[in-house]
Amino acid sequence: MSIPFEAKTDRLKFDSLIDDLKEVSSMLPDPRTGSNGQYTMKDAVLSAFSVFFTQSPSFLSFQRDMERRKGKNNAASLFGVFNIPTDAEIRNLMDPVAPHPFFSLFVQTFEDLAAVGALDKFRTTQGKLLVSLDGVYYFSSEKIHCEQCRIQTHKNGTVTYSHVALATAVMGVDQSVVFPLPPEFLTPQDGHGKQDSETAAASRWLETYAPLCKAYDIILLADDIFCHDPFCKQLIKAEVEFIFTCKPDSHQTLYEWVNDFERMGNTEHLTTKMWNGKQHLISEYRIARQVPLRNTDDALLVNFFECRVYCEETGKELHHSAFATPIDVSVETVEDYIRQARTRWKIENENNNTLKNQGYHLMHNFGHGAQFLSMTLLTLNLLAFLYHGVLTLMDANYQLVREELGARETFFNDVKALTRYHYFESFQGLLVFMMQGLEIDSSQKINTRPQPL
């Protein structure tokens, strides 16, 4: 029996999203062996998540205070936390919990979005979805460390401990919202003497999610570091398409072949001209097919395309980008594929920078722990970011309030203040209260291009 459309959209409402998190949290193993069972694992996880979702580090302390004053609080009504743990108890309970159980929530939400057509506007003109890969540092210290830390010993004898994750996110050429997929953490690998790398993490991620990429016609986008022969061959074997940046310094053989093809007349070219309001921009595109990715007999053959942008008035080169792909690019499609390839930078702007600098406090040490705490807290932070993205597309009231308030900082500052002083029976009750205060007409049509997160 097929699931009705209304039921599918219901799964993307706030309460359903929180219910999914509750279900996963309820199945987590409890690391305690004693009789101290005042707080459950679900209490700890939902409490941590509430801090990330409200972007209020003081949210839990505010709710404890409200509980003392009013006998009720928003941690319970909004997130289902009926017994709020202390910060120390949250860290102790969650430290032994690996992040992997929460990864299914990212996949489930992605599939639910696809099922209701919410991702259709993210698809390319060829009907593909773009997913970008990018390594992100989120912790560094010379003292604090855990068994999952990367360790770098410097020449002067000092040691730096750090955490790095391979971030992955769905993005669209003309869309400001991005949707994180499960990350892959760079950690010490059993049986490997070398430090874990972004490409090794990407290889592990692909082993898990290649079926998802294939089923939803995903093209992977990534920086030059991922454009190397073994990983690209792994993608080809998995039947997953990619468009990777390839720079001259790291791909000398490829560029030598492209230039040889140029001399033989085996490259294709396109030149366009446009006025940007200040100057004329000349874009020169070049395409070369079936060039080797490295200087070996068994090198993978890829298609190469690039774009150089000049100012006509000064002759100065303003931008150069070049990419390798198994996709057949032509002069008719090269401009479109350049736009798709450049979408990769959205993972730095709309994803990583937002998480670091726009309220999610990605670089803040909420708690490091001795085992998995740092990684699991980052995963919950990413999940909060994902759920805000879902609400941006699927919740009319949420979108109307965001549009009216404009800057995202204003919205979250209001949420912090309101949830500190007022009790709300539900998340929709909070949004309706905000709409009434802002005198928003709930019947007005929501914007089809929502505010970025």
Coordinates of C-alpha atoms in Angstrom, one line a residue, residues 34-428:
G34 CA 25.1 1.6 38.8
S35 CA 21.7 2.5 40.2
N36 CA 21.8 6.2 39.1
G37 CA 19.0 6.2 36.6
Q38 CA 17.5 9.6 37.2
Y39 CA 18.0 10.7 33.6
T40 CA 17.5 8.6 30.5
M41 CA 19.6 8.6 27.4
K42 CA 16.7 10.2 25.6
D43 CA 16.7 13.0 28.1
A44 CA 20.4 13.6 27.5
V45 CA 20.2 13.5 23.7
L46 CA 17.1 15.7 23.4
S47 CA 18.5 18.2 25.9
A48 CA 21.7 18.5 23.8
F49 CA 19.7 18.8 20.6
S50 CA 17.5 21.6 22.1
V51 CA 20.5 23.8 22.7
F52 CA 21.6 23.4 19.1
F53 CA 18.1 23.9 17.7
T54 CA 17.4 27.0 19.7
Q55 CA 21.0 28.2 19.2
S56 CA 20.8 29.2 22.9
P57 CA 23.7 27.8 25.1
S58 CA 21.6 28.8 28.1
F59 CA 18.4 27.2 27.0
L60 CA 18.4 24.4 29.5
S61 CA 19.3 26.6 32.5
F62 CA 16.4 28.9 31.4
Q63 CA 14.0 25.9 31.4
R64 CA 15.2 24.7 34.8
D65 CA 14.4 28.1 36.1
M66 CA 11.0 28.2 34.4
E67 CA 10.2 24.8 35.9
R68 CA 10.9 26.1 39.4
R69 CA 8.8 29.2 38.8
K70 CA 5.9 27.8 36.7
G71 CA 6.0 24.0 37.2
K72 CA 6.4 23.6 33.4
N73 CA 9.0 24.4 30.8
N74 CA 9.6 24.5 27.1
A75 CA 12.2 21.8 27.1
A76 CA 9.4 19.4 27.9
S77 CA 6.7 20.9 25.6
L78 CA 8.9 21.5 22.6
F79 CA 11.5 18.7 22.8
G80 CA 10.0 16.1 25.1
V81 CA 12.6 16.5 27.9
F82 CA 10.6 15.9 31.1
N83 CA 13.6 15.6 33.3
I84 CA 16.4 18.0 32.4
P85 CA 19.9 16.7 33.1
T86 CA 22.7 18.9 34.2
D87 CA 25.4 19.8 31.6
A88 CA 27.8 17.4 33.3
E89 CA 25.3 14.6 33.3
I90 CA 24.6 15.1 29.6
R91 CA 28.3 14.8 28.8
N92 CA 28.8 11.8 31.0
L93 CA 25.8 10.0 29.4
M94 CA 26.7 10.8 25.8
D95 CA 30.4 10.3 25.9
P96 CA 30.3 6.5 25.2
V97 CA 27.6 7.0 22.4
A98 CA 29.0 6.9 18.9
P99 CA 27.4 9.2 16.4
H100 CA 26.4 6.6 13.9
P101 CA 22.9 5.8 15.2
F102 CA 21.9 9.3 14.3
F103 CA 23.0 9.0 10.7
S104 CA 19.8 7.2 9.7
L105 CA 17.9 10.4 10.6
F106 CA 19.7 12.4 7.8
V107 CA 19.0 9.7 5.2
Q108 CA 15.4 9.3 6.3
T109 CA 14.8 13.1 6.1
F110 CA 16.4 13.3 2.7
E111 CA 14.3 10.4 1.4
D112 CA 11.1 12.0 2.9
L113 CA 12.0 15.3 1.2
A114 CA 12.5 13.6 -2.1
A115 CA 9.2 11.6 -1.7
V116 CA 7.1 14.8 -1.4
G117 CA 8.9 16.6 -4.3
A118 CA 10.6 19.1 -2.0
L119 CA 14.0 18.4 -3.7
D120 CA 12.7 18.8 -7.3
K121 CA 13.7 22.5 -7.4
F122 CA 17.2 21.4 -6.4
R123 CA 17.7 19.1 -9.4
T124 CA 19.8 20.2 -12.4
T125 CA 18.5 20.6 -15.9
Q126 CA 19.6 17.0 -16.4
G127 CA 17.5 15.9 -13.4
K128 CA 20.4 15.2 -11.1
L129 CA 20.9 16.2 -7.5
L130 CA 24.2 17.8 -6.4
V131 CA 26.0 16.7 -3.2
S132 CA 29.1 18.5 -2.2
L133 CA 31.9 17.0 -0.1
D134 CA 34.2 19.1 2.1
G135 CA 36.5 18.6 5.1
V136 CA 35.8 20.8 8.1
Y137 CA 37.9 21.3 11.2
Y138 CA 35.8 21.8 14.3
F139 CA 38.2 21.4 17.2
S140 CA 41.8 22.0 17.9
S141 CA 43.8 22.0 21.2
E142 CA 47.3 21.3 22.5
K143 CA 45.9 19.9 25.7
I144 CA 42.4 18.5 25.4
H145 CA 42.1 15.3 23.5
C146 CA 40.3 12.0 23.3
E147 CA 40.9 8.6 21.7
Q148 CA 39.2 9.8 18.4
C149 CA 41.4 12.8 18.0
R150 CA 43.8 13.3 15.1
I151 CA 47.3 13.9 16.4
Q152 CA 49.9 16.1 14.8
T153 CA 53.4 16.3 16.3
H154 CA 55.3 19.5 15.3
K155 CA 59.0 19.9 14.8
N156 CA 59.4 21.8 18.1
G157 CA 57.9 18.8 19.9
T158 CA 54.5 20.2 20.6
V159 CA 51.4 18.2 19.8
T160 CA 48.1 19.4 18.3
Y161 CA 44.9 17.4 18.8
S162 CA 42.1 18.0 16.4
H163 CA 38.8 16.8 15.1
V164 CA 37.9 16.9 11.4
A165 CA 34.7 15.7 9.7
L166 CA 33.9 15.2 6.0
A167 CA 30.8 17.3 5.6
T168 CA 28.3 16.3 2.9
A169 CA 25.3 18.3 1.8
V170 CA 22.6 18.5 -0.9
M171 CA 22.5 21.8 -2.7
G172 CA 20.9 23.4 -5.7
V173 CA 22.3 25.9 -8.3
D174 CA 19.8 28.6 -7.5
Q175 CA 18.8 27.5 -3.9
S176 CA 20.0 29.1 -0.7
V177 CA 19.1 26.2 1.6
V178 CA 21.3 23.2 1.9
F179 CA 20.5 19.8 3.5
P180 CA 23.3 18.0 5.3
L181 CA 23.7 14.3 4.8
P182 CA 25.6 12.0 7.2
P183 CA 29.2 13.2 7.9
E184 CA 32.2 10.9 7.9
F185 CA 34.7 11.6 10.7
L186 CA 38.4 11.5 10.3
T187 CA 39.6 9.3 13.1
P188 CA 42.5 6.9 13.9
Q189 CA 41.8 3.7 11.8
D190 CA 42.5 0.3 13.1
G191 CA 45.4 -1.4 11.3
H192 CA 46.5 1.9 9.7
G193 CA 49.7 3.6 10.7
K194 CA 49.1 6.7 8.6
Q195 CA 47.0 9.6 9.7
D196 CA 43.4 9.4 8.4
S197 CA 42.7 11.7 5.4
E198 CA 39.7 13.4 3.8
T199 CA 40.0 11.1 0.7
A200 CA 40.1 8.0 2.9
A201 CA 37.0 9.4 4.8
A202 CA 35.3 10.0 1.4
S203 CA 36.0 6.5 0.3
R204 CA 34.4 5.1 3.5
W205 CA 31.4 7.4 3.1
L206 CA 31.0 6.2 -0.5
E207 CA 31.1 2.5 0.6
T208 CA 28.1 3.3 2.8
Y209 CA 26.1 5.7 0.6
A210 CA 26.8 4.7 -3.0
P211 CA 23.4 3.0 -3.3
L212 CA 21.7 6.2 -2.1
C213 CA 23.7 8.3 -4.6
K214 CA 22.8 5.9 -7.4
A215 CA 19.1 5.7 -6.5
Y216 CA 18.6 9.5 -6.4
D217 CA 20.9 10.4 -9.4
I218 CA 23.4 12.2 -7.3
I219 CA 26.5 14.0 -8.7
L220 CA 29.3 14.5 -6.2
L221 CA 31.1 17.8 -6.2
A222 CA 34.4 18.3 -4.4
D223 CA 37.7 20.2 -4.3
D224 CA 40.9 19.3 -6.0
I225 CA 42.1 17.0 -3.1
F226 CA 39.4 14.5 -4.0
C227 CA 40.3 14.5 -7.7
H228 CA 42.8 11.6 -7.7
D229 CA 42.8 8.4 -9.6
P230 CA 41.9 5.7 -6.9
F231 CA 38.9 7.6 -5.5
C232 CA 37.6 8.5 -9.0
K233 CA 37.9 4.9 -10.0
Q234 CA 36.0 3.9 -6.9
L235 CA 33.2 6.3 -8.0
I236 CA 33.2 4.9 -11.5
K237 CA 32.9 1.3 -10.2
A238 CA 30.0 2.4 -7.9
E239 CA 28.3 4.1 -10.9
V240 CA 28.3 7.5 -9.1
E241 CA 29.0 10.6 -11.2
F242 CA 31.3 13.4 -10.1
I243 CA 32.5 16.8 -11.0
F244 CA 35.8 17.6 -9.2
T245 CA 38.0 20.6 -9.3
C246 CA 41.4 19.9 -10.9
K247 CA 44.2 22.4 -10.5
P248 CA 47.3 22.6 -12.8
D249 CA 49.8 22.2 -10.0
S250 CA 48.4 18.9 -8.8
H251 CA 47.3 17.5 -12.2
Q252 CA 50.3 18.3 -14.5
T253 CA 49.9 15.2 -16.6
L254 CA 46.2 16.0 -17.3
Y255 CA 47.0 19.6 -18.3
E256 CA 49.9 18.4 -20.6
W257 CA 47.5 16.2 -22.4
V258 CA 44.9 18.9 -22.7
N259 CA 47.5 21.3 -24.1
D260 CA 48.6 18.6 -26.6
F261 CA 45.0 18.1 -27.6
E262 CA 44.8 21.8 -28.1
R263 CA 47.7 21.9 -30.4
M264 CA 46.2 19.0 -32.4
G265 CA 42.9 20.7 -32.7
N266 CA 41.1 18.1 -30.5
T267 CA 39.5 20.5 -28.0
E268 CA 36.2 22.4 -28.2
H269 CA 35.8 26.1 -27.4
L270 CA 33.0 28.5 -26.6
T271 CA 33.3 32.3 -26.0
T272 CA 30.5 34.4 -24.4
K273 CA 30.3 38.1 -23.5
M274 CA 28.1 39.8 -21.0
W275 CA 27.8 43.2 -19.3
N276 CA 27.6 43.1 -15.5
G277 CA 26.7 46.7 -15.1
K278 CA 30.3 47.9 -14.6
Q279 CA 32.4 46.1 -17.2
H280 CA 32.2 43.6 -20.1
L281 CA 33.1 40.0 -19.0
I282 CA 34.5 37.6 -21.5
S283 CA 34.1 33.9 -20.6
E284 CA 36.2 31.4 -22.5
Y285 CA 35.3 27.7 -22.2
R286 CA 37.5 24.8 -23.2
I287 CA 36.6 21.1 -23.4
A288 CA 38.9 18.1 -23.8
R289 CA 37.7 14.5 -23.8
Q290 CA 39.3 11.3 -22.5
V291 CA 42.5 12.7 -20.9
P292 CA 44.4 10.7 -18.2
L293 CA 44.1 11.7 -14.6
R294 CA 47.7 10.7 -13.9
N295 CA 50.9 9.6 -15.6
T296 CA 50.4 5.8 -15.5
D297 CA 49.3 3.2 -18.1
D298 CA 46.2 2.4 -16.1
A299 CA 45.2 6.0 -15.4
L300 CA 41.5 6.8 -15.5
L301 CA 40.4 8.8 -18.5
V302 CA 38.2 11.7 -17.7
N303 CA 36.6 14.6 -19.5
F304 CA 38.0 18.1 -18.8
F305 CA 36.3 21.4 -19.0
E306 CA 37.3 24.9 -17.8
C307 CA 36.3 28.5 -17.8
R308 CA 38.4 31.6 -17.8
V309 CA 36.7 35.0 -17.2
Y310 CA 38.4 38.2 -18.4
C311 CA 37.6 41.9 -18.2
E312 CA 37.4 43.1 -21.8
E313 CA 38.4 46.6 -20.9
T314 CA 41.5 45.7 -19.0
G315 CA 42.4 42.2 -20.2
K316 CA 42.8 41.1 -16.6
E317 CA 41.8 37.5 -15.8
L318 CA 39.2 37.6 -13.1
H319 CA 38.5 33.9 -12.6
H320 CA 39.7 30.5 -13.7
S321 CA 38.1 27.1 -12.8
A322 CA 38.6 23.7 -14.2
F323 CA 37.0 20.3 -13.6
A324 CA 37.3 16.6 -14.3
T325 CA 34.3 14.4 -14.8
P326 CA 33.1 11.2 -16.5
I327 CA 30.1 13.2 -17.8
D328 CA 30.0 14.0 -21.5
V329 CA 30.3 17.8 -21.6
S330 CA 29.7 19.7 -24.9
V331 CA 29.7 23.3 -26.0
E332 CA 25.9 23.3 -25.6
T333 CA 26.1 22.2 -22.0
V334 CA 29.4 23.5 -20.7
E335 CA 28.0 26.7 -19.2
D336 CA 25.4 24.8 -17.3
Y337 CA 28.0 22.3 -16.0
I338 CA 30.2 25.2 -14.9
R339 CA 27.3 26.5 -12.8
Q340 CA 26.8 23.1 -11.3
A341 CA 30.4 22.6 -10.5
R342 CA 30.7 26.0 -8.8
T343 CA 27.8 25.1 -6.6
R344 CA 30.4 23.2 -4.6
W345 CA 31.3 26.4 -2.9
K346 CA 27.9 26.5 -1.3
I347 CA 29.0 23.9 1.2
E348 CA 31.6 26.4 2.5
N349 CA 29.3 29.4 2.4
E350 CA 25.8 28.1 3.2
N351 CA 26.9 25.1 5.2
N352 CA 30.3 25.3 7.0
N353 CA 30.4 29.1 7.5
T354 CA 26.8 29.2 8.7
L355 CA 27.6 26.4 11.2
K356 CA 30.8 28.2 12.4
N357 CA 29.7 31.8 12.4
Q358 CA 25.9 32.1 12.3
G359 CA 24.7 30.8 15.6
Y360 CA 25.4 27.0 15.5
H361 CA 28.8 27.6 17.1
L362 CA 30.5 24.7 15.3
M363 CA 33.9 25.6 16.6
H364 CA 32.8 25.9 20.2
N365 CA 33.8 23.1 22.6
F366 CA 30.4 22.1 24.1
G367 CA 32.2 19.1 25.6
H368 CA 35.0 17.0 24.4
G369 CA 34.9 13.8 26.5
A370 CA 37.2 10.9 26.3
Q371 CA 35.4 8.8 23.7
F372 CA 32.8 10.0 21.2
L373 CA 31.3 13.1 22.8
S374 CA 32.8 15.7 20.5
M375 CA 31.7 13.7 17.4
T376 CA 28.2 13.0 18.6
L377 CA 27.5 16.6 19.6
L378 CA 28.7 17.8 16.2
T379 CA 26.2 15.3 14.6
L380 CA 23.3 16.6 16.7
N381 CA 24.4 20.2 15.7
L382 CA 24.2 19.2 12.0
L383 CA 20.9 17.5 12.6
A384 CA 19.5 20.7 14.1
F385 CA 20.8 22.6 11.0
L386 CA 19.1 20.0 8.8
Y387 CA 15.8 20.3 10.6
H388 CA 15.8 24.1 10.3
G389 CA 16.3 23.6 6.5
V390 CA 13.3 21.2 6.4
L391 CA 11.1 23.8 8.2
T392 CA 12.3 26.5 5.8
L393 CA 10.8 24.5 3.0
M394 CA 7.9 22.7 4.6
D395 CA 6.5 24.9 7.3
A396 CA 4.5 27.9 6.1
N397 CA 4.4 29.6 9.5
Y398 CA 8.1 29.1 10.0
Q399 CA 8.9 30.6 6.7
L400 CA 6.5 33.6 7.1
V401 CA 8.2 34.5 10.5
R402 CA 11.7 34.1 9.0
E403 CA 10.8 36.4 6.1
E404 CA 9.2 39.0 8.3
L405 CA 12.2 39.2 10.7
G406 CA 14.8 39.1 7.9
A407 CA 18.1 38.4 9.5
R408 CA 18.4 34.9 10.9
E409 CA 20.1 36.4 14.0
T410 CA 16.9 38.4 14.8
F411 CA 14.8 35.2 14.5
F412 CA 16.9 33.2 16.9
N413 CA 17.4 36.0 19.3
D414 CA 13.6 36.3 19.5
V415 CA 13.3 32.5 20.0
K416 CA 15.8 32.7 22.9
A417 CA 14.0 35.5 24.6
L418 CA 10.5 34.1 24.1
T419 CA 11.4 30.6 25.3
R420 CA 13.1 32.1 28.4
Y421 CA 10.1 34.1 29.6
H422 CA 7.0 32.4 28.0
Y423 CA 5.8 28.8 28.1
F424 CA 4.5 27.4 24.8
E425 CA 2.6 24.1 24.5
S426 CA 4.1 23.4 21.1
F427 CA 6.5 24.6 18.5
Q428 CA 3.5 25.7 16.3

